[in-house]
Short mmCIF file of C-alpha atoms and ligand atoms in Angstrom, two decimals:
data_model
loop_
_atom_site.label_atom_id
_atom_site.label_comp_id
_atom_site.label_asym_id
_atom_site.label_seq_id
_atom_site.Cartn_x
_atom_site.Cartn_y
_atom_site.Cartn_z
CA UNK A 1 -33.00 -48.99 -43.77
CA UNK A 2 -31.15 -51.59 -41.66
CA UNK A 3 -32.56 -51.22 -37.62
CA UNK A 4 -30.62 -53.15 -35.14
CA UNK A 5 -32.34 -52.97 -31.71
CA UNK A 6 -30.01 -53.92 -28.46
CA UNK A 7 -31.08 -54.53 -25.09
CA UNK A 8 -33.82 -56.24 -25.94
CA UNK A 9 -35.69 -59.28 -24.44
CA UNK A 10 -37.86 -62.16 -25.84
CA UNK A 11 -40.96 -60.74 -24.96
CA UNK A 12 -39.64 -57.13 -26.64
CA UNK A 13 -38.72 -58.69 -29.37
CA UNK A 14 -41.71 -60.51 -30.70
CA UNK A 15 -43.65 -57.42 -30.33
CA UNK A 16 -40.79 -55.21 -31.48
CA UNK A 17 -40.84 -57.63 -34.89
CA UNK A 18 -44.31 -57.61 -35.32
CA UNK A 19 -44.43 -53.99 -35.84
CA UNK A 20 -41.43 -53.55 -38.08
CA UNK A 21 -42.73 -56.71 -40.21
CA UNK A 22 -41.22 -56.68 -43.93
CA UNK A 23 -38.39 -54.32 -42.50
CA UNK A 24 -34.23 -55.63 -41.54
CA UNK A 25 -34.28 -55.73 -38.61
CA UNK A 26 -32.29 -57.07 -36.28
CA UNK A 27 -32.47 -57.94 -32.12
CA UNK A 28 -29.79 -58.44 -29.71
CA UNK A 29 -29.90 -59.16 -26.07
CA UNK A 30 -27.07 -57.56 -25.39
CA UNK A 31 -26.01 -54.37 -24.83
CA UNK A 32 -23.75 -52.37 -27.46
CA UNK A 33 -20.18 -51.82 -26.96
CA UNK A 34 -17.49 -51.12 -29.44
CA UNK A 35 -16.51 -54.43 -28.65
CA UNK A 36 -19.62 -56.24 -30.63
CA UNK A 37 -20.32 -53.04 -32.51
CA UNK A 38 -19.73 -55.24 -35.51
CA UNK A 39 -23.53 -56.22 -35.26
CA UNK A 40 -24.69 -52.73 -35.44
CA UNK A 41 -21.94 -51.97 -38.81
CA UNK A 42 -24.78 -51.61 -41.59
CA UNK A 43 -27.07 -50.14 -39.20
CA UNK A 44 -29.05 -46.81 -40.23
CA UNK A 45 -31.02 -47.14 -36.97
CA UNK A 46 -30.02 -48.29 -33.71
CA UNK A 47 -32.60 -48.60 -30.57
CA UNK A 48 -31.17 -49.05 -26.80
CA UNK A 49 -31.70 -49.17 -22.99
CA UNK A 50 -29.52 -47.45 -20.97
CA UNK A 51 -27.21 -49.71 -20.24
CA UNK A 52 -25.42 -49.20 -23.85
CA UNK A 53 -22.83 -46.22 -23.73
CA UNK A 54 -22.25 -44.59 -26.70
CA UNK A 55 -19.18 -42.74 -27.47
CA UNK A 56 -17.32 -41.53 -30.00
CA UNK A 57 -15.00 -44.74 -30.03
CA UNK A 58 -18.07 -46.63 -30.52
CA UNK A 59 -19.91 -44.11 -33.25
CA UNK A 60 -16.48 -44.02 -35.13
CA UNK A 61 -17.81 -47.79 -35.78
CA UNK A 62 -20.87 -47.01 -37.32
CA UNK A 63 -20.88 -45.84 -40.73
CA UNK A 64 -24.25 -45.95 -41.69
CA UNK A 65 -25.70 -44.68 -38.63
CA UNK A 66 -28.48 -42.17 -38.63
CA UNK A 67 -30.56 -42.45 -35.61
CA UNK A 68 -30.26 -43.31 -31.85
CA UNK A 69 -33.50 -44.15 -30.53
CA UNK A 70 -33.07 -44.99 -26.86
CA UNK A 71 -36.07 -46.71 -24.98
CA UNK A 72 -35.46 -44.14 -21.90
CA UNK A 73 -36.14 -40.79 -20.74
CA UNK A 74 -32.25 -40.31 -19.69
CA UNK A 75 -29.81 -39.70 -22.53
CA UNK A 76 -27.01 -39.35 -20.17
CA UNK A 77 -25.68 -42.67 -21.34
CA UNK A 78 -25.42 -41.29 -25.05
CA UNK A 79 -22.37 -38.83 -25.60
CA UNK A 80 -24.49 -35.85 -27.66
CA UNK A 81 -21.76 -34.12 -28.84
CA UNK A 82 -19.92 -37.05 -30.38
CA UNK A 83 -23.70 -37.76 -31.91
CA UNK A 84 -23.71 -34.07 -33.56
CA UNK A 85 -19.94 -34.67 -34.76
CA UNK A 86 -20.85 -38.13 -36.17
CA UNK A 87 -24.36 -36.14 -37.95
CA UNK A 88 -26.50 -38.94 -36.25
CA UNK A 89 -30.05 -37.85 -34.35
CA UNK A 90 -30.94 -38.96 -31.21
CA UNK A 91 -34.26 -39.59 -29.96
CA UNK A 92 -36.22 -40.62 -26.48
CA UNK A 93 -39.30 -41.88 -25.16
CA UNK A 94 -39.90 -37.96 -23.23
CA UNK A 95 -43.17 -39.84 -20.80
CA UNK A 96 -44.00 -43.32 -20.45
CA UNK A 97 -43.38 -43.60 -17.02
CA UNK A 98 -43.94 -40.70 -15.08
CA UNK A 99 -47.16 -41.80 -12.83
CA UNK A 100 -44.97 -45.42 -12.59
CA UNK A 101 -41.54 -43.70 -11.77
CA UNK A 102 -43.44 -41.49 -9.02
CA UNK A 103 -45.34 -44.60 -7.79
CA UNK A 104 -42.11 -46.23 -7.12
CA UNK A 105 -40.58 -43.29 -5.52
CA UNK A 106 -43.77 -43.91 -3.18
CA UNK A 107 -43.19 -47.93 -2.84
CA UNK A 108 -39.82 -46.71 -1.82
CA UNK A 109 -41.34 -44.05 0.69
CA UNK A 110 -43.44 -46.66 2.15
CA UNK A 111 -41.02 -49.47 2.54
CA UNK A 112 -39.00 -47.02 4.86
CA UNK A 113 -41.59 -44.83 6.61
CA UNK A 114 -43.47 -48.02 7.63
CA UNK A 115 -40.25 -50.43 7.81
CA UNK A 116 -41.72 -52.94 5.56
CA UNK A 117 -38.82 -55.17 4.70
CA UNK A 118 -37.33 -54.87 8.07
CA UNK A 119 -40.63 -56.46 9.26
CA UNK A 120 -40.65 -59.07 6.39
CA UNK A 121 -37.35 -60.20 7.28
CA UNK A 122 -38.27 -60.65 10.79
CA UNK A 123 -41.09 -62.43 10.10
CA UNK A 124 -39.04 -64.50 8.13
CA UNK A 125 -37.40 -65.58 10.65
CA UNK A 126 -40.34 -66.34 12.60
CA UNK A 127 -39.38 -63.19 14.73
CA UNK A 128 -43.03 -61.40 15.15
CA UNK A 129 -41.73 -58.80 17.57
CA UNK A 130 -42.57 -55.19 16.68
CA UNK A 131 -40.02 -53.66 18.97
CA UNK A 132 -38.13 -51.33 16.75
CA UNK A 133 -40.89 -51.23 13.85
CA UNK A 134 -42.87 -47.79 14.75
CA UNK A 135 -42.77 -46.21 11.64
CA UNK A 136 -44.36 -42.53 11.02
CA UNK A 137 -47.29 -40.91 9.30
CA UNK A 138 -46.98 -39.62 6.06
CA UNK A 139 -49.90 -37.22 6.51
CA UNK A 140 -48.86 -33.28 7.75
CA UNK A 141 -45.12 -34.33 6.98
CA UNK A 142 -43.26 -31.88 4.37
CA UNK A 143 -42.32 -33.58 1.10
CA UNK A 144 -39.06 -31.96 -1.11
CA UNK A 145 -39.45 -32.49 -4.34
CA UNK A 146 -36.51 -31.77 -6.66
CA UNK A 147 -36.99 -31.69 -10.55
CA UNK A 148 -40.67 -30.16 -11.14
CA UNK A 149 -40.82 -32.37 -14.23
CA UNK A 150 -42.81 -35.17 -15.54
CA UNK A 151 -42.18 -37.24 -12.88
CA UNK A 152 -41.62 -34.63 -10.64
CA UNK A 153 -45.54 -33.28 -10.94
CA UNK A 154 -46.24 -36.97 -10.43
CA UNK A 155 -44.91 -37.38 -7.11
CA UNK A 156 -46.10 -34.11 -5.92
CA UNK A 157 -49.78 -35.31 -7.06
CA UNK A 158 -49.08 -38.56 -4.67
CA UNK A 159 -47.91 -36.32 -1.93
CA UNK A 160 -50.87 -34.20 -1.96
CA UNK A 161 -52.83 -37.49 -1.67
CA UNK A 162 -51.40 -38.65 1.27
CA UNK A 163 -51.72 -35.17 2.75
CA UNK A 164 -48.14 -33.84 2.72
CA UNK A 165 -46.91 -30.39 2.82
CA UNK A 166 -45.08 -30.35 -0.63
CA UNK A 167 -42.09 -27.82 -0.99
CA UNK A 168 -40.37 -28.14 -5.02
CA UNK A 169 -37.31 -26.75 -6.32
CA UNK A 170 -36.86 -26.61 -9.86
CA UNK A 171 -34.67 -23.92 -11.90
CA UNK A 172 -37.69 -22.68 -13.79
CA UNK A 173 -40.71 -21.13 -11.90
CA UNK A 174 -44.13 -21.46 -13.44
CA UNK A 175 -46.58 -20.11 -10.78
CA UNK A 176 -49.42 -21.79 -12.60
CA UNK A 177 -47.91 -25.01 -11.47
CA UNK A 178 -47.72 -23.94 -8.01
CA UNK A 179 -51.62 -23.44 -7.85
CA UNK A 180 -52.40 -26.65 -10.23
CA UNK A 181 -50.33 -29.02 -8.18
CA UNK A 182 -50.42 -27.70 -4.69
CA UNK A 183 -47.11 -26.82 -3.86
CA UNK A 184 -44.77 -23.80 -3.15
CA UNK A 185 -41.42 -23.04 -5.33
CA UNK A 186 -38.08 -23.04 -2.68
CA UNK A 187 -34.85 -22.60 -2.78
CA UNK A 188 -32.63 -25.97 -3.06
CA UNK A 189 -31.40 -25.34 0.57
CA UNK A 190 -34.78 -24.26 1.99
CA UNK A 191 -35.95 -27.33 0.55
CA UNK A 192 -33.83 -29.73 1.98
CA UNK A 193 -34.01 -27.85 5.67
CA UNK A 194 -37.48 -28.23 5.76
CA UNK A 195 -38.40 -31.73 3.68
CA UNK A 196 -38.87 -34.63 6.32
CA UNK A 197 -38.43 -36.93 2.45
CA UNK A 198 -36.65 -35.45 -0.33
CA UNK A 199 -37.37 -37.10 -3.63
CA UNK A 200 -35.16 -36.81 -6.71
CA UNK A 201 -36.93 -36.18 -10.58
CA UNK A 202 -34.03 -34.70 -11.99
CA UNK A 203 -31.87 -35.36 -15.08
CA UNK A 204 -28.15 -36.32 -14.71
CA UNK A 205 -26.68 -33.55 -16.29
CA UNK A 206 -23.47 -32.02 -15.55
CA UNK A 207 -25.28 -29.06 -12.93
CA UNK A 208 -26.77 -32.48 -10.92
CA UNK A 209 -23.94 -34.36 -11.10
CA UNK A 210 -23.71 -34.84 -7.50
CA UNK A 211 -26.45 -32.91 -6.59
CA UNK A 212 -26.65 -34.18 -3.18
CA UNK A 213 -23.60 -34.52 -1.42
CA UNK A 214 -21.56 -33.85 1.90
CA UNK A 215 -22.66 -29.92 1.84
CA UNK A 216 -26.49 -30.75 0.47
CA UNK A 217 -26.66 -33.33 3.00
CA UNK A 218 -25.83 -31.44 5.79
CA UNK A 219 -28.78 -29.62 5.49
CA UNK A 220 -31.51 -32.28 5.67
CA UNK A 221 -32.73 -33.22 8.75
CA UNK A 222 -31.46 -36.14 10.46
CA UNK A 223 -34.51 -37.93 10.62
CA UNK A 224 -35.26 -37.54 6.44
CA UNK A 225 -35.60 -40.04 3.61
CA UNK A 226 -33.97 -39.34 0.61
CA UNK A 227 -35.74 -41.28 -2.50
CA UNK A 228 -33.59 -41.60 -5.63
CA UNK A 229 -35.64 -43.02 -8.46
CA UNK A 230 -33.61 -40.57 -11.09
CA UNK A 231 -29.78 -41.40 -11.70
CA UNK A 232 -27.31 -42.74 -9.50
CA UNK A 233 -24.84 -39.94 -10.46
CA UNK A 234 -27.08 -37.40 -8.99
CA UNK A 235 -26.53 -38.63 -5.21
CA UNK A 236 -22.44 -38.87 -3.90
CA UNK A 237 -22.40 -42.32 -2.76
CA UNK A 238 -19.74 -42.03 -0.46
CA UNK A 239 -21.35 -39.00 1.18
CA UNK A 240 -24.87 -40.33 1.54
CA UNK A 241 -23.20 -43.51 2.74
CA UNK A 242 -21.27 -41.39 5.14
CA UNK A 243 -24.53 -39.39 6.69
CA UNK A 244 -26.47 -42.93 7.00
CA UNK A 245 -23.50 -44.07 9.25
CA UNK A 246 -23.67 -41.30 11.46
CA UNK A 247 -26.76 -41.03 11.76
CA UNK A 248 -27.02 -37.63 9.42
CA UNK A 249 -29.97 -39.52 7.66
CA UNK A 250 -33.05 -41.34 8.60
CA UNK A 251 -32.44 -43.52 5.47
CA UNK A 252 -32.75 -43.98 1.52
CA UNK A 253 -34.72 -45.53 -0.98
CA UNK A 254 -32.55 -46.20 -3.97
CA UNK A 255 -33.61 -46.84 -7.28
CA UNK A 256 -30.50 -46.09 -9.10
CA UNK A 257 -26.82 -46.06 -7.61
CA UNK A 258 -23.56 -44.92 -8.75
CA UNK A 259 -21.95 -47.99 -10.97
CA UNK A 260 -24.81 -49.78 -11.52
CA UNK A 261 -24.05 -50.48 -14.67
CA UNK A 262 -20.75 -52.43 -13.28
CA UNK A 263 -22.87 -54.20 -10.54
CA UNK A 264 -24.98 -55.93 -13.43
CA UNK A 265 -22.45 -56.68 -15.81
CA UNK A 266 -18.73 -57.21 -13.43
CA UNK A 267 -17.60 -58.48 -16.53
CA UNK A 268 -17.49 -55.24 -18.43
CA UNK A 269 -15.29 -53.69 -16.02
CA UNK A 270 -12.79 -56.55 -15.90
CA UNK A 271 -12.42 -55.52 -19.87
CA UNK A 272 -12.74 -51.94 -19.26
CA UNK A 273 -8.84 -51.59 -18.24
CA UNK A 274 -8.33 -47.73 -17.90
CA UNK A 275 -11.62 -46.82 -15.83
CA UNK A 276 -11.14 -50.23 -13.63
CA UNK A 277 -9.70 -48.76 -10.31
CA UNK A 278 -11.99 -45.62 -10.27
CA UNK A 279 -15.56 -47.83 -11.88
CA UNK A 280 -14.56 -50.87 -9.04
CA UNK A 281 -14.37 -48.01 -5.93
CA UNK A 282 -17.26 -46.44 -7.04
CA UNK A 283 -19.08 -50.20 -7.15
CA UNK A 284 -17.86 -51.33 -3.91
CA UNK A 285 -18.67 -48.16 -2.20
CA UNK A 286 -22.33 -48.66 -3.50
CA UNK A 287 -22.41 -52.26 -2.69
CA UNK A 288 -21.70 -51.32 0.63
CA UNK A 289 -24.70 -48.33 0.74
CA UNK A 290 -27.34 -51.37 -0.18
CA UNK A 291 -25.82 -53.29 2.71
CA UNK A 292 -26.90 -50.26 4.80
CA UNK A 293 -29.38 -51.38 7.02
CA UNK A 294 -31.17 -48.11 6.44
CA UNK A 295 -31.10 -48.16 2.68
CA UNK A 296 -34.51 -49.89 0.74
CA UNK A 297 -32.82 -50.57 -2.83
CA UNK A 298 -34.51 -51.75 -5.98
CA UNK A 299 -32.17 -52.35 -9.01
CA UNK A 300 -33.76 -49.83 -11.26
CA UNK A 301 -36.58 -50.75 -11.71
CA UNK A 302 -39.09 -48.00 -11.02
CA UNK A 303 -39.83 -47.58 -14.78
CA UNK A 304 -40.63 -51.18 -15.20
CA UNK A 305 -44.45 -51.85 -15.52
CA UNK A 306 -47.10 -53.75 -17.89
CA UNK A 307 -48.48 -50.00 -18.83
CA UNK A 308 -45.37 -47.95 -18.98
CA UNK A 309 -43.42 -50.91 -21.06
CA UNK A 310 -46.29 -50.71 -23.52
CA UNK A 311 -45.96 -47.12 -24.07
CA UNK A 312 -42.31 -47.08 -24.23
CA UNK A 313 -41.99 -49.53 -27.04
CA UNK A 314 -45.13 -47.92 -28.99
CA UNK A 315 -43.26 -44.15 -28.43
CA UNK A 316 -39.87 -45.74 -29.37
CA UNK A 317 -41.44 -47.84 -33.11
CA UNK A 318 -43.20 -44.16 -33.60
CA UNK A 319 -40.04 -42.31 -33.50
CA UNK A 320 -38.41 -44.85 -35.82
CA UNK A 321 -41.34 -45.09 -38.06
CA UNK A 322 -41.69 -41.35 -38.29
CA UNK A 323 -37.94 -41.16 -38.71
CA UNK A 324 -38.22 -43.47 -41.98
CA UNK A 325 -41.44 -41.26 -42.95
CA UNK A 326 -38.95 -37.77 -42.63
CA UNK A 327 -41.06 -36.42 -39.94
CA UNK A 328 -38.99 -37.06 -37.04
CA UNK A 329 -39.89 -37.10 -32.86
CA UNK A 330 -38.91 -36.61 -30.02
CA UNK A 331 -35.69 -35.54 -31.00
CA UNK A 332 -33.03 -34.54 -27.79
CA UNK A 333 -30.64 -33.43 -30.37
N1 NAD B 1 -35.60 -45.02 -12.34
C1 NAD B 1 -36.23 -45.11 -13.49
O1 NAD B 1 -36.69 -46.17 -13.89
C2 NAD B 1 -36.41 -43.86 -14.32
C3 NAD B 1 -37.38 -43.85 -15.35
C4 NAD B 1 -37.57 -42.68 -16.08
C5 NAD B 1 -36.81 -41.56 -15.81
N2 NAD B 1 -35.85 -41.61 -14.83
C6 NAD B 1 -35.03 -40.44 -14.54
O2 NAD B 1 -35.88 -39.41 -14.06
C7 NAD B 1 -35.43 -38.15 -14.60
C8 NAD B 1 -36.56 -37.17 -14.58
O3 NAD B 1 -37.53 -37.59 -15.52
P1 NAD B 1 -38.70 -36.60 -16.02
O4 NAD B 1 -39.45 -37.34 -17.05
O5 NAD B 1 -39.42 -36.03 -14.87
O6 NAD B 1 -37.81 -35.47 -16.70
P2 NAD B 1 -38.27 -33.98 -17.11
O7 NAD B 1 -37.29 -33.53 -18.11
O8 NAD B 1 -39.72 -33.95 -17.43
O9 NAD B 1 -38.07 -33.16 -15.76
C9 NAD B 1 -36.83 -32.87 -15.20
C10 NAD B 1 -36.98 -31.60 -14.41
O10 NAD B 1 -35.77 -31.39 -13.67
C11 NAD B 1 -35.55 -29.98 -13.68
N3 NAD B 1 -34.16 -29.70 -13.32
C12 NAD B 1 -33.06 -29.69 -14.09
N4 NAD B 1 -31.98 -29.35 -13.35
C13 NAD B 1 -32.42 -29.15 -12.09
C14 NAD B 1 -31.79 -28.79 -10.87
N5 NAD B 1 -30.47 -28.55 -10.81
N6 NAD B 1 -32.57 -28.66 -9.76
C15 NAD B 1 -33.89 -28.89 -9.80
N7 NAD B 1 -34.53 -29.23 -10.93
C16 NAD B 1 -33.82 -29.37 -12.05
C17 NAD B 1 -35.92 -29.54 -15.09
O11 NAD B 1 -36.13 -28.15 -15.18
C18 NAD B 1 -37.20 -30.36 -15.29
O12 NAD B 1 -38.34 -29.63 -14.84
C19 NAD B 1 -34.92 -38.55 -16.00
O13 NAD B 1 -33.97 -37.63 -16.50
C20 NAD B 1 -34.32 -39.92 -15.79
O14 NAD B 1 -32.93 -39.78 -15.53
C21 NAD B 1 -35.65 -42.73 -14.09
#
């Protein structure tokens, strides 16, 4: 079996080789596009971050392919149905980062509850004034949790930590949960009435696909943080950019924005001739949220720890290895 692995940096790859020693395999730091899918042509296995979108233009490339093992959670950069037509598996990494993603949703919390970058700017600048600083208490606030997921249960364990009220929406109910984790089921709009931070664990799925937009935002109170550590696609930029300018918002801690994808790699879209006009907009109206001066960004990164980076890359060489062996895991479809 031929494995081609994309995405995938130095450090990956000597560990990455080590384990699939005697095997042909193959590393690339880029990501895979129909435009180099040449690389991947006698591939049986491929393995890829989510910056690699696969489509059926690209699958109609790939002969041999059998398996799609993405290093993620998300599989919203992988076109499933054009998998199922093409007969090739895919297959995730289902938790490696939930205590890290839900830390990060925290860092994010922090950084704009206690205005920590506004301060280290200012300091910067050898301005130690703390005029415009206060920040607020975390403790007796109400925290919204949407997505009562890995992740999700993460944040709310956090939350309960630092003394929060946590409210959860999540279209399946367990009650148990509700007594394990400390919280109380609501209603999406009850949620984001009450929440004084709203934090994001969902999948980008067509029902989330702008989740929270100009009618979800109108509900939050203007003094709220929303967090995004989940997909940019989940939040409408141009609303949330909208509510932070008129001061609809108290602010936003963004892991993940709309075209990020484009932001990292401007190149792509200058190839990318059909999508251009729509992809640019939608990167220019994000570039313009992170100049918000009430927006904390961090260029997705909330996955990205020692631990979770360990147990991503032993999850993902299990599901090929157990793949090989017959005995597949973690199959999404
Ligand atoms: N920023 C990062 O580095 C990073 C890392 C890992 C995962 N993620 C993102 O976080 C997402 C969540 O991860 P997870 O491991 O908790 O996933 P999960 O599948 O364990 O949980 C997702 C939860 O969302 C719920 N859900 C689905 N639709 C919903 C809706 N409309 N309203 C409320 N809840 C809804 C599901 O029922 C499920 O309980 C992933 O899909 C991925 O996109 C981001």
């Amino acid at each position: 079996m031929e494995i081609a692995f994309f995405e995938v940096n130095d450090r990956d790859k000597v560990e990455l080789a080590s384990k699939f020693k005697g095997r042909n395999v193959a590393f690339y730091k880029e990501t895979l596009s129909a435009q180099n899918a040449a690389k991947a042509k006698n591939s049986d296995i491929i393995s890829v971050f989510i910056y690699s979108k696969i489509d059926n233009t690209l699958l109609a490339k790939l002969p041999k392919l059998k398996l799609i093992a993405t290093r993620s959670t998300g599989y919203d950069h992988i076109d499933l149905n054009a998998c199922k037509k093409h007969r090739i598996k895919v297959c995730n990494v289902p938790t490696y980062g939930e205590n890290t993603v839900a830390e990060h949703a925290f860092a994010l919390i922090m950084d704009l509850s206690r205005n920590i970058r506004k301060a280290y700017l200012r300091a910067m600048g050898d301005d130690f004034e703390i005029q415009g600083l206060k920040g607020f208490d975390l403790k007796g606030k109400t925290m919204g949790v949407i997505g009562v997921g890995n992740i999700g249960k993460n944040t709310i364990k956090i939350a309960n930590g630092f003394g929060m009220k946590v409210l959860a929406s999540d279209p399946h109910h367990h009650k148990t949960l509700e007594k394990k984790f400390h919280f109380k089921y609501a209603s999406l709009k009850e949620l984001l009435k009450k929440s004084d931070v709203v934090s994001l664990h969902v999948p980008l799925i067509p029902a989330t696909k702008h989740l929270i937009n100009k009618k979800t935002l109108a509900l939050m109170k203007p003094t709220a943080l929303l967090i995004n550590t989940s997909r940019g696609g989940v939040v409408d930029t141009d609303a949330l950019l909208h509510a932070l300018e008129k001061n609809k918002l108290g602010g936003a801690g963004l892991d993940v924005i709309e075209g990020e994808k484009e932001i990292k790699e401007e190149l792509e879209i200058l190839r990318d001739e059909g999508e251009h006009i729509k992809k640019l907009r939608e990167v220019m109206e994000s570039l313009e949220l992170l100049r918000n001066d009430k927006v904390v960004f961090t260029p997705h990164i909330a996955f990205y720890s020692a631990e979770a980076l360990e147990r991503l890359l032993d999850t993902t060489v299990d599901n090929i290895k157990n793949f090989i062996k017959k005995k597949p895991t973690c199959i999404v479809s």
